[in-house]
Coordinates of C-alpha atoms in Angstrom, one line a residue:
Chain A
X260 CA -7.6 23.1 37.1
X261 CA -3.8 22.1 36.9
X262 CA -3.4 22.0 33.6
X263 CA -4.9 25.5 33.3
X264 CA -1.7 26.4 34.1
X265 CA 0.2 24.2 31.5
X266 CA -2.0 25.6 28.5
X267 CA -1.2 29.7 29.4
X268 CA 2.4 28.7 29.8
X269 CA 2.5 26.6 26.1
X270 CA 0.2 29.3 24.3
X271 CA 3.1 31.4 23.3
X272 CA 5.4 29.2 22.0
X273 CA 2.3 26.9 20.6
X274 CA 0.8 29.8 18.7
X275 CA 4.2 30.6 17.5
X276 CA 4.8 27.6 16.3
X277 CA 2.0 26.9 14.7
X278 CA 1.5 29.5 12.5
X279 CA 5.4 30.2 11.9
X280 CA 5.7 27.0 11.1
X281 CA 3.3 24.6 10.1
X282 CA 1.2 27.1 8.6
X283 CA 4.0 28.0 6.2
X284 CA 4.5 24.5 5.5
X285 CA 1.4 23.5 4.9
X286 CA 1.2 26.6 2.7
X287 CA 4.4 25.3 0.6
X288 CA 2.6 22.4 -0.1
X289 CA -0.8 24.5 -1.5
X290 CA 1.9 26.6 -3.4
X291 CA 3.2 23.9 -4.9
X292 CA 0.2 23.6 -7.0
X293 CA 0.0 27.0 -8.2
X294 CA 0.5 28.4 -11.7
X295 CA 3.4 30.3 -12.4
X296 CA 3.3 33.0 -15.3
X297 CA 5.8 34.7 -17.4
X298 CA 6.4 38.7 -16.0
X299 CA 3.6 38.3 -13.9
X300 CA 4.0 36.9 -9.8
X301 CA 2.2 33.3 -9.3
X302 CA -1.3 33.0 -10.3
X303 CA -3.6 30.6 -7.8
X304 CA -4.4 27.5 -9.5
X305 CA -5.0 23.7 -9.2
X306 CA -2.4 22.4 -11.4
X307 CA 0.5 19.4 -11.5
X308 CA 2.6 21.4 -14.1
X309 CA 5.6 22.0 -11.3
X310 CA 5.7 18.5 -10.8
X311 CA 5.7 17.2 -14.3
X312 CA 8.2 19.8 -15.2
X313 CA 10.6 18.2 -12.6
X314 CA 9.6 14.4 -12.2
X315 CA 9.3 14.4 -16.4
X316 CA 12.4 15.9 -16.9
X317 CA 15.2 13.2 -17.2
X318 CA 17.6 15.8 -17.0
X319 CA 16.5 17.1 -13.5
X320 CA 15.6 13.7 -12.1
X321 CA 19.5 12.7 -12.8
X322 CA 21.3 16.0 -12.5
X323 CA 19.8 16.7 -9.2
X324 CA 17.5 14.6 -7.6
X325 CA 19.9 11.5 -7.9
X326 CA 22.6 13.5 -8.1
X327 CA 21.3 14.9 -4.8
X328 CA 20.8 11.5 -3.2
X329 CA 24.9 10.1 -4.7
X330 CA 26.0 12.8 -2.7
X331 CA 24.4 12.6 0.5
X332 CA 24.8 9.0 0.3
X333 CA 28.5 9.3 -0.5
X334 CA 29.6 11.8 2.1
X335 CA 27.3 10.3 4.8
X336 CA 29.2 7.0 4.4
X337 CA 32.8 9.0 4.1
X338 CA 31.4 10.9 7.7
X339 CA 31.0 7.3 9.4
X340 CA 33.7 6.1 8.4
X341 CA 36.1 8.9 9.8
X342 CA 33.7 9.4 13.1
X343 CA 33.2 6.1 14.3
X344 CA 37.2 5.5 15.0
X345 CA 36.6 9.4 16.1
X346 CA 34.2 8.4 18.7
X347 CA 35.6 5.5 19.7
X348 CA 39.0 7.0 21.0
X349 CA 37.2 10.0 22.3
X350 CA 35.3 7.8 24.6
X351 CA 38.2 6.2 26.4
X352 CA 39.4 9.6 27.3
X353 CA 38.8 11.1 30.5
X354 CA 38.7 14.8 31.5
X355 CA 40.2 17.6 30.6
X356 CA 41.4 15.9 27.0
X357 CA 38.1 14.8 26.5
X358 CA 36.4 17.6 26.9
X359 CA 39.4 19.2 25.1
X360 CA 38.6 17.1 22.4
X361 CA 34.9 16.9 22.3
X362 CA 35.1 20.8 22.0
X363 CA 37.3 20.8 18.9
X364 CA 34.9 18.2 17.3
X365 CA 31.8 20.8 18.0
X366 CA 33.5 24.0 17.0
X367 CA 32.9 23.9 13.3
X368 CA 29.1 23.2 14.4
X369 CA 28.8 26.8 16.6
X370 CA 31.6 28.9 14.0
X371 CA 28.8 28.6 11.0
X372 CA 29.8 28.0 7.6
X373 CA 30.2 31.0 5.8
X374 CA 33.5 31.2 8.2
X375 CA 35.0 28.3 7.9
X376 CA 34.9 28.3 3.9
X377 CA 36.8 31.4 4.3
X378 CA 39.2 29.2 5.5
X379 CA 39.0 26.4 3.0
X380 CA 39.5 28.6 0.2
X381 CA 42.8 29.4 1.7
X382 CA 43.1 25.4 1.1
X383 CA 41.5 25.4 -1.5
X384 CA 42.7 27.7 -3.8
X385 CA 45.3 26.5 -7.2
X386 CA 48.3 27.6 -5.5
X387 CA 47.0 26.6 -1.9
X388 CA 48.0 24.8 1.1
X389 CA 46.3 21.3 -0.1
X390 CA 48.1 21.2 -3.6
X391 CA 51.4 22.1 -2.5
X392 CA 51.1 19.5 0.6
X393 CA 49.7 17.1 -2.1
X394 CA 52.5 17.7 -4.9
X395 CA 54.8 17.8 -2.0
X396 CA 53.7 14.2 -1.4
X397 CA 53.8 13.6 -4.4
X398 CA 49.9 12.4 -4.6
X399 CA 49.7 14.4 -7.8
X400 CA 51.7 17.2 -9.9
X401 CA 49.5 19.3 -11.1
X402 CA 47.3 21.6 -9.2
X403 CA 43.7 20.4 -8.7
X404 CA 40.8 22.4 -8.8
X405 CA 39.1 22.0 -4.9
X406 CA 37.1 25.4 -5.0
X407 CA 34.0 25.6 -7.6
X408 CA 34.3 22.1 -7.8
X409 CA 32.1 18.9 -6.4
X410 CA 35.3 17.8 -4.7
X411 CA 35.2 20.9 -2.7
X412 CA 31.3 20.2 -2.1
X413 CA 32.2 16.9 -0.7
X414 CA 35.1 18.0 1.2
X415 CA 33.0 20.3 3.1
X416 CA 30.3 18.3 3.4
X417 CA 31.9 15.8 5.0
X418 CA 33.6 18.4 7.0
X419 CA 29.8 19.8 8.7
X420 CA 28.1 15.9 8.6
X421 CA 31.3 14.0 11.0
X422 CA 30.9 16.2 13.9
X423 CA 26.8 15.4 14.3
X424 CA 28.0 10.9 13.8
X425 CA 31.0 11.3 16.2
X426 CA 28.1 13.0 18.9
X427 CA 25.7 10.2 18.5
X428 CA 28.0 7.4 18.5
X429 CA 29.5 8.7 21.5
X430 CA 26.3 9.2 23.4
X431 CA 26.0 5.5 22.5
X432 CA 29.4 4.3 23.0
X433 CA 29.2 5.5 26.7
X434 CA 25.9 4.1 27.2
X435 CA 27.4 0.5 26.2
X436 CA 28.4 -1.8 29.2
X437 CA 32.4 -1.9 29.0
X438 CA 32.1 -5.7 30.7
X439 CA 30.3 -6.8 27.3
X440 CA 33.5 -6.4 25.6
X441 CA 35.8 -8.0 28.2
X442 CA 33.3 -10.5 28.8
X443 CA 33.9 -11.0 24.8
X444 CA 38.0 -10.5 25.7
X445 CA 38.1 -13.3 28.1
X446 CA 36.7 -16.0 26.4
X447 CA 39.2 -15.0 23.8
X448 CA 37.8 -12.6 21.2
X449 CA 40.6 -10.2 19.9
X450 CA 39.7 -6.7 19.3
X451 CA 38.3 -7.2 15.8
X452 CA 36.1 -9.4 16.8
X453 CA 34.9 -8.1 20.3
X454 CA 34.5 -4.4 18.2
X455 CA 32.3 -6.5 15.6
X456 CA 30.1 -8.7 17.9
X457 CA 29.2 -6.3 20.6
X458 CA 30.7 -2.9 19.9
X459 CA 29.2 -2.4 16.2
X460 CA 26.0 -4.2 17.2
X461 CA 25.0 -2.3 20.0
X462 CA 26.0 1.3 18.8
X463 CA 24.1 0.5 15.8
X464 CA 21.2 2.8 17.3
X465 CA 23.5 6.2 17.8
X466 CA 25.0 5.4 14.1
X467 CA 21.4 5.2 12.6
X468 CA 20.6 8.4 14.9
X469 CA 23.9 10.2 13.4
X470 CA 22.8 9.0 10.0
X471 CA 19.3 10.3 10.1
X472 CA 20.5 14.2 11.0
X473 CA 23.9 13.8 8.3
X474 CA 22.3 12.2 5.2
X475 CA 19.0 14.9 5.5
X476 CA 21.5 17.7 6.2
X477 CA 23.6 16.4 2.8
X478 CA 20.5 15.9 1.1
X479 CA 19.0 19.5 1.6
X480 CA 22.4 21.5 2.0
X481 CA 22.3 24.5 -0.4
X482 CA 24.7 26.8 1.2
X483 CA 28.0 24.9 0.9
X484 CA 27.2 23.9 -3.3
X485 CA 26.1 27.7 -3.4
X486 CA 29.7 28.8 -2.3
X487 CA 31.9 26.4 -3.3
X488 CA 30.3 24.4 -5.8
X489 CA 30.5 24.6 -9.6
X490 CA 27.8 24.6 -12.3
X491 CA 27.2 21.4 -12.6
X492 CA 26.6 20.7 -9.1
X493 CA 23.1 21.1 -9.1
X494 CA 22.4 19.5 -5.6
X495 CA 18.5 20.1 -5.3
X496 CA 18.3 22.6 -2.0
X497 CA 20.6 24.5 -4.3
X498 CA 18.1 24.8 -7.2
X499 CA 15.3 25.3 -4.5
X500 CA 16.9 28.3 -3.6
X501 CA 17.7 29.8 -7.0
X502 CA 14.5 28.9 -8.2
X503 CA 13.1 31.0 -5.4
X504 CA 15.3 33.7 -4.7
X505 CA 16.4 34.5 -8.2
X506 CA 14.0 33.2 -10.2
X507 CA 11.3 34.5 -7.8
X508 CA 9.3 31.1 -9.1
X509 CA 7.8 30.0 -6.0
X510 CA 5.6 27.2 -7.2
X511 CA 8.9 25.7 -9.0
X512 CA 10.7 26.4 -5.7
X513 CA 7.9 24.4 -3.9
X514 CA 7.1 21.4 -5.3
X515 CA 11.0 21.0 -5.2
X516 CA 10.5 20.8 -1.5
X517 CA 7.5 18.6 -1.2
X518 CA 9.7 16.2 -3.7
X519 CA 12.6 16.7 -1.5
X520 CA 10.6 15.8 2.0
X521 CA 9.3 12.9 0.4
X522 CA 12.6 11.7 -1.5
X523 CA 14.3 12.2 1.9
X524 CA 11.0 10.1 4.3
X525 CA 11.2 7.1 1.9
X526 CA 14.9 6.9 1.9
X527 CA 14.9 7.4 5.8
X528 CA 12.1 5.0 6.1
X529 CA 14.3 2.4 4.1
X530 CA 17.2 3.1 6.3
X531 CA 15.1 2.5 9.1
X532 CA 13.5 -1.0 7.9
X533 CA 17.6 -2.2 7.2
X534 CA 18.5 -0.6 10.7
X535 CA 15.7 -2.4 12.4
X536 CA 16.3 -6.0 10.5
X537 CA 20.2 -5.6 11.5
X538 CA 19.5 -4.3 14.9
X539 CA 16.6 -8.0 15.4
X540 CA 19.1 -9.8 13.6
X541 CA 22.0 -9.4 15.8
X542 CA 19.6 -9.5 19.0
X543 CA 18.8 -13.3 17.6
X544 CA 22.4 -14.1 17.4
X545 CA 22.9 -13.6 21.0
X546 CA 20.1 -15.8 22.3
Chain B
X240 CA 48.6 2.4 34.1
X241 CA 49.9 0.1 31.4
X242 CA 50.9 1.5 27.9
X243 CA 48.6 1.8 25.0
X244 CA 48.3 -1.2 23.0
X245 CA 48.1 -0.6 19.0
X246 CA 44.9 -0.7 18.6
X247 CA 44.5 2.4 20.9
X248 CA 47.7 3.9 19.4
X249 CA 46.1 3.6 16.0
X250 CA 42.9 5.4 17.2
X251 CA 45.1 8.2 19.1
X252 CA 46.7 9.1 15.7
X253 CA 43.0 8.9 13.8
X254 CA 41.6 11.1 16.0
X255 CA 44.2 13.4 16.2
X256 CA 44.6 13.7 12.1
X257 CA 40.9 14.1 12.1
X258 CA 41.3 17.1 15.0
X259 CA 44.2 18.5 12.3
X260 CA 41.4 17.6 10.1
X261 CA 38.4 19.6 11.7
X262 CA 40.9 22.5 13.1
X263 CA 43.0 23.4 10.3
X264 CA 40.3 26.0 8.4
X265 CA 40.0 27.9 11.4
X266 CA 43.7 28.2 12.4
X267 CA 44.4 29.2 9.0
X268 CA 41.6 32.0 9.0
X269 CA 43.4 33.3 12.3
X270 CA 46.8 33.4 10.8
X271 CA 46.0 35.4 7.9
X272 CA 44.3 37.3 9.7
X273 CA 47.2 38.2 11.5
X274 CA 50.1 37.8 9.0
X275 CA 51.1 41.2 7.4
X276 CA 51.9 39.6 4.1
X277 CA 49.0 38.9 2.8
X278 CA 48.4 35.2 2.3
X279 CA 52.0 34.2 2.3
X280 CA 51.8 31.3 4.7
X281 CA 53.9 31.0 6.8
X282 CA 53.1 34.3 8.6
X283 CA 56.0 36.4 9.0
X284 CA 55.0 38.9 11.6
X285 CA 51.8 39.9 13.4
X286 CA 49.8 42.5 12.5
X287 CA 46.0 43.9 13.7
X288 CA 46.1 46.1 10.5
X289 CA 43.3 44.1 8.5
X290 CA 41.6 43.6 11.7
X291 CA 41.4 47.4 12.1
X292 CA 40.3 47.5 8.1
X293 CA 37.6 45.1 8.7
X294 CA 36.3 47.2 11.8
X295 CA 36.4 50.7 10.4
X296 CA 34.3 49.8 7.3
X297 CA 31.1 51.3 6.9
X298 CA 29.8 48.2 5.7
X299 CA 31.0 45.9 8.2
X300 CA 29.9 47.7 11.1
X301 CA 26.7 48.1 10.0
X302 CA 26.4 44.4 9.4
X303 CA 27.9 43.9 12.8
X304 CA 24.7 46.4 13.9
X305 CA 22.2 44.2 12.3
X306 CA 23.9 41.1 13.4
X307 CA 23.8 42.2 17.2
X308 CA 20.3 43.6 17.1
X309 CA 19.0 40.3 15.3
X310 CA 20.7 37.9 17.6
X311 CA 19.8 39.9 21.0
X312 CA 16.6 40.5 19.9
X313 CA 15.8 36.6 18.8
X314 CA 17.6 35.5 21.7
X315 CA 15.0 37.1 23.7
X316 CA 12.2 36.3 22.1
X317 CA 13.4 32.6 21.7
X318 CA 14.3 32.6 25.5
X319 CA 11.0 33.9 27.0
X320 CA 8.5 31.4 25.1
X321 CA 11.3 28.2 26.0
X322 CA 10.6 29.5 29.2
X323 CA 7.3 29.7 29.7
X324 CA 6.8 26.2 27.4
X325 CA 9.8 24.2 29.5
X326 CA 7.9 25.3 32.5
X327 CA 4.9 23.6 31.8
X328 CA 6.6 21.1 30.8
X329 CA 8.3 20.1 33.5
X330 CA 5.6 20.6 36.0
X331 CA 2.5 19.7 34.7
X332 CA 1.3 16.5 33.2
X333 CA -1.6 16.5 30.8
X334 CA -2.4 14.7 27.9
X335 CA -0.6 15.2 24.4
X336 CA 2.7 15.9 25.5
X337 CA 4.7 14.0 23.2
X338 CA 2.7 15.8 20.5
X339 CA 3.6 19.4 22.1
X340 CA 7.5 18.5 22.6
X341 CA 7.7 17.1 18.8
X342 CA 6.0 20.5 17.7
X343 CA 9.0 22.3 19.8
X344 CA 11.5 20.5 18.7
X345 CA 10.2 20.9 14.9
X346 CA 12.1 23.3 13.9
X347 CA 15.4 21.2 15.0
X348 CA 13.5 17.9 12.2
X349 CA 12.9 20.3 9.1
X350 CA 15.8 20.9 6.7
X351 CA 16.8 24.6 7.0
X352 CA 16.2 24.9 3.2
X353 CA 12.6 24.0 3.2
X354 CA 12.0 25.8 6.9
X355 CA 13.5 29.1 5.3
X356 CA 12.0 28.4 2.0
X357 CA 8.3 27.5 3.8
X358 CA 8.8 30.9 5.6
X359 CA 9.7 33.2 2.8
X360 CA 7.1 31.3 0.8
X361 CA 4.6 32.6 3.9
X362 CA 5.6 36.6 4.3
X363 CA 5.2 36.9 0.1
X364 CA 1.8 35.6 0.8
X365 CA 1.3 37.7 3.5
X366 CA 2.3 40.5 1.4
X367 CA 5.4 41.1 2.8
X368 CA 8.0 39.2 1.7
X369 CA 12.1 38.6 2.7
X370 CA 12.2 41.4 5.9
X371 CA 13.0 42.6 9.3
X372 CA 9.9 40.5 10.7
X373 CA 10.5 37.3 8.7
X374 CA 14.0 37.5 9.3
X375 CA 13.7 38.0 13.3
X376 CA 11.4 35.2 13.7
X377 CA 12.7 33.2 11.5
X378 CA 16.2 33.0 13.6
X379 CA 13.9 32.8 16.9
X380 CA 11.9 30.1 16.0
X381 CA 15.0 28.2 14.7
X382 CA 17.4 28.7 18.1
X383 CA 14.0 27.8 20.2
X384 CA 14.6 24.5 20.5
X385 CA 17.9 25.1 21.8
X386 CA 16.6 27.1 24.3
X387 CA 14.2 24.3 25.4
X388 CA 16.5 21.9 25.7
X389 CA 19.0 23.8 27.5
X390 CA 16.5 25.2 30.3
X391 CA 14.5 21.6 30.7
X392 CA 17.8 20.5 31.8
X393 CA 18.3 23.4 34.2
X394 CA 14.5 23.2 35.4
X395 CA 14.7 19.2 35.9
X396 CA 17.6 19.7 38.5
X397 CA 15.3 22.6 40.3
X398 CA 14.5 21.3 43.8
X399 CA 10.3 22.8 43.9
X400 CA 10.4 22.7 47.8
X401 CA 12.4 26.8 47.6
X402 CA 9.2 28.0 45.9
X403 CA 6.8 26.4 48.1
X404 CA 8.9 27.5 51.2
X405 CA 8.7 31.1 49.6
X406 CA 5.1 30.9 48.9
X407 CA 4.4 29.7 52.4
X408 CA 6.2 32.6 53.9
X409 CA 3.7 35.0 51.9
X410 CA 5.0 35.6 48.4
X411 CA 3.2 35.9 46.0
X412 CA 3.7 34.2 42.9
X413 CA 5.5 37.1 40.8
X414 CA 7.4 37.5 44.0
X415 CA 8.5 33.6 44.0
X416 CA 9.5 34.0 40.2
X417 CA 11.9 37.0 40.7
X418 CA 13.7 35.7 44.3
X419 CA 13.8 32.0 43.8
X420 CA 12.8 30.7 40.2
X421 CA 15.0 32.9 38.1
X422 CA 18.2 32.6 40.4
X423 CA 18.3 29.1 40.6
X424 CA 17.9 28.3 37.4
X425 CA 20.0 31.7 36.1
X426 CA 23.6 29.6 34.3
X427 CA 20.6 27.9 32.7
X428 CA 19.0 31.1 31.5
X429 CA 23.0 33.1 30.5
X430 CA 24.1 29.6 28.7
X431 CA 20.7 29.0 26.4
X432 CA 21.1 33.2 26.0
X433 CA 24.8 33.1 24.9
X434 CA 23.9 29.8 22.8
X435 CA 20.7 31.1 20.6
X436 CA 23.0 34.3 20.7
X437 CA 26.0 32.6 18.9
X438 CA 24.1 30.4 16.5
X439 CA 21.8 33.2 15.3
X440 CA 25.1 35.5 14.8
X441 CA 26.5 32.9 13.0
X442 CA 23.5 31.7 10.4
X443 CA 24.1 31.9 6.8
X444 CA 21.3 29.8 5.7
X445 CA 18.0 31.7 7.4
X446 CA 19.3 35.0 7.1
X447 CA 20.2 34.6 2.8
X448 CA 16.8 33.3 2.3
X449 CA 14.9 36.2 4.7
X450 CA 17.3 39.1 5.0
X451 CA 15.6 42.5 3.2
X452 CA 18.1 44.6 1.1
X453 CA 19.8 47.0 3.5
X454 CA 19.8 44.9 6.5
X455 CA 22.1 42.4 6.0
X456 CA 23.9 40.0 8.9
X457 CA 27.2 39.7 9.0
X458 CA 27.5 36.5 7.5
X459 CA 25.7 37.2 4.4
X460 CA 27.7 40.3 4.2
X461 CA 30.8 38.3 4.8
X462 CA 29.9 35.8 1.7
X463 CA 29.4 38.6 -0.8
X464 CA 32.3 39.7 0.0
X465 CA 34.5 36.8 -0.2
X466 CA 32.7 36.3 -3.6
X467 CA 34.2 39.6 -5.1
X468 CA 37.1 40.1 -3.1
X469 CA 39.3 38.2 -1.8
X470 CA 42.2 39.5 0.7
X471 CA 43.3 39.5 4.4
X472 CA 40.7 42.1 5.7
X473 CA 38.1 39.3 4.6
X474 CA 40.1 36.6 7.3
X475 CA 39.8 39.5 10.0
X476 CA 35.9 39.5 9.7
X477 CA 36.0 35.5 9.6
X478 CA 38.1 35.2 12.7
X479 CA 36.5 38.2 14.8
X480 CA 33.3 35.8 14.2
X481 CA 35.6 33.0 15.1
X482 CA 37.0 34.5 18.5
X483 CA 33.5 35.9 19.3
X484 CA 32.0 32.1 18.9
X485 CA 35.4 30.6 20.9
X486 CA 34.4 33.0 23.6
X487 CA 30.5 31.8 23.7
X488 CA 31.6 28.3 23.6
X489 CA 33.6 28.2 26.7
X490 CA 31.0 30.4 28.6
X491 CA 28.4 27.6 27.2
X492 CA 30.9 24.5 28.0
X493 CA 31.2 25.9 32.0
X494 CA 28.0 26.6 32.5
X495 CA 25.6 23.7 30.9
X496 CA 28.3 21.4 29.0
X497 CA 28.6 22.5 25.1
X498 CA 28.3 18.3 23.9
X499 CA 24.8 18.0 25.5
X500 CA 23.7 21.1 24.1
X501 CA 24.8 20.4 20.3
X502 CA 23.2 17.2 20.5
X503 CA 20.1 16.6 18.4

């Protein structure tokens, strides 16, 4: 009688959710298989030719799948790697400048993108603010090409992915015991070592939770290679929405997803087996 | 108090190049926006001339329009089903749960390519295609987890004993809803508003996938622009959106804590 209650109050958002969601979805997937025809829309069929056309096609399995997966990969690892030290200082703040800080780290997330790459053409551009501070430091001497350009795609990329690691690591930073590490401290660990026995270790969990949401963000992004990328960066949720939009191929357009979904699953399924092993590993250590 | 060792120093100045790092695209956007000289850096005056350029255009304000309806509109649809969903459940237990709260939060799992893809994909079969419709739900069903999340935490804290009191001195359960429900849990309600607010004013990705011809948001109207034209009045439409988010942040950050919101 209870729960009578329960299923009137979930209907809405249930219903909603169902058939805005995993109707479409599941839809995708039946559309993947259909036949596309020259002038004409998309004609139902039962056939594999959107897939062979992609997964037969050297050129698209290294210009953008892998392609696709380099990048992710590359600006993923470049996100840790200026979080974690992020995170870390952030969580032995207290008040006002942490919250300070924790804002600034989360505006770019709320702002939306189309808003900040105003502002990084401004950097960007031949004559901008990064090439004159760079020839200035004399890193180079010629200007550098940063917009339409996959060092521009990176850039930005890396800009959106290190706000979602520094939240995760520092939900799991403040979660971690502080006495661990002067436990580690007192019996004579320097900091090195106390960050790489218990620190790393233990936050391993929030990283893999940070790299989860950044690598499948990377992996799919199609806005930021649509606006500041070049030709040749043909990152695959790019050519999904050309192929699309433009092209008005749906089929194309959706067997690109279901390719994408299950690229992104097995890779995530492999970060999660090396995740787990490291996480058992370390736990064996300790006993 | 003793003084920061290196290792702490070091960190400090990380962090604070990162900050430089994460800040410097927006306080850039806000200068030109304000510098009379257009794009000479540093600005050499102030100026609200490309502000009032950006505001008087036809174009503009009519994106604006279609930005403010879409947002208000998908806030409130996004707000009312949270509402009724967080409700049940945070008061009733039945079976399948976990299922139901994955299925909420599904939205938050997909890539926004293949959700906006899977939905255009779903209104051309349906005969309609990219419109007002698809785009309206499309932004509601994608701030609705946000919304969930935001008015669990508000309803968790909700001490259940005001209702019964109110019910036991004779109200009904309408009644109990208006008087005691909604204003306890109302910063709950304003912040997850404000939040599905800014992040459907903001969305690029949704909107370019489901947005008909003639009803453009701002931000896709924003990025055509920047991809013909590029000059100050540009910056003033980037940092109006700016200030406008700034504003929803703080009101988010005082009322439910903007870090446990933005977490996935």
């Amino acid at each position: 009688m209870k729960s009578r209650g329960a299923v009137t109050l979930l209907a809405p958002a249930v219903i909603a959710l169902t058939i805005f969601v995993v109707l479409p979805l599941l839809w995708v997937v039946r559309t993947s298989f259909n036949q596309t025809v020259d002038g004409a829309y998309m004609v139902s069929a039962f056939t594999f030719e959107n897939y062979t056309r992609f997964l037969g096609s050297s050129w698209y399995l290294i210009n953008t799948l892998w392609f696709s997966i380099r990048i992710a990969v590359i600006t993923t690892l470049i996100s840790v790697l200026l979080g974690y030290p992020v995170a870390l200082y952030i969580a032995q703040t207290r008040g006002l400048q942490r919250s300070v800080l924790v804002t600034m780290v989360l505006s770019p997330l709320l702002i939306g993108l189309v808003t900040l790459v105003y502002g990084w053409i401004v950097i960007f551009r031949g004559g901008g603010l990064l090439n004159s501070l760079m020839i200035a430091l004399r890193v180079y001497d010629e200007p550098v090409r940063y917009m339409w350009d996959l060092k521009g795609v990176i850039i930005l990329l890396v800009y959106i992915g290190m706000p979602y690691i520094v939240l995760s690591l520092l939900d799991s930073i403040e979660r971690l015991n502080p006495s661990f590490v002067e436990a580690a401290r007192n019996v004579g660990a320097n900091r090195w070592k106390a960050f790489w026995s218990i620190t790393f270790p233990l936050t391993l969990p929030g990283l893999y939770a940070g790299l989860v949401i950044v690598f499948t963000l990377n992996f799919s992004a199609f806005a930021v290679p649509l606006m500041v990328g070049a030709n040749d960066t043909q990152m695959i949720g790019l050519v999904i929405y050309r192929e699309a939009l433009l092209n008005n191929d749906l089929p194309f357009a959706s067997s690109l997803s279901v390719i994408m979904i299950a690229a992104n699953a097995t890779i995530l399924t492999g970060m999660a087996f090396v995740f787990g092993k490291l996480i058992l590993n370390r736990l064996e250590v300790k006993r | 108090m003793r003084m920061p060792d290196m290792g702490t120093l070091a960190l400090r100045v990380f962090t604070y190049i990162a900050m430089a790092f994460l800040f410097f695209p927006i306080l850039i956007t806000l200068l030109v926006s304000v510098n009379p000289r257009e794009f000479i850096l540093p600005p050499s005056g102030f100026t609200l001339e490309w502000f009032k350029a950006a505001w008087t255009s036809d174009t503009f304000v009519r994106a604006m329009g279609v930005s403010l309806s879409l947002g208000l509109v998908a806030s409130i649809i996004a707000n009312t089903l949270a509402f009724l969903a967080v409700l049940a459940m945070v008061r009733y237990d039945f079976k399948g749960k976990a299922f139901i709260n994955l299925l909420i939060m599904s939205p938050l799992l997909i890539p926004t390519t293949i959700f906006s893809l899977a939905l255009y994909v779903f209104f051309a079969r349906l005969g309609f295609g990219a419109g007002i419709p698809a785009l309206i739900i499309g932004h509601s069903i994608h701030v609705l987890p946000f919304a969930v999340r935001i008015l669990t935490a508000s309803m968790q804290n909700f001490d259940t004993s005001l209702e019964e009191a109110a019910r036991n001195v004779g109200a009904g359960p309408l009644r109990t809803m208006m008087s005691i429900t909604l204003p306890v849990i109302k910063t709950g309600l304003i912040s997850s508003f404000v939040l599905c607010f800014v992040l459907s004013w903001n969305d690029f990705p949704i909107s370019v996938f489901l947005a008909p011809p003639g009803w453009t948001p701002l931000p896709v109207e924003l990025f055509s622009y920047i991809k013909f034209q590029y000059d100050a009045v540009g910056a003033a439409l980037a940092s109006s959106l700016i200030i406008i988010s700034g504003v929803a942040m703080v009101v988010i950050d005082r009322m439910a804590g903007l870090r446990r919101v933005m977490q996935r």
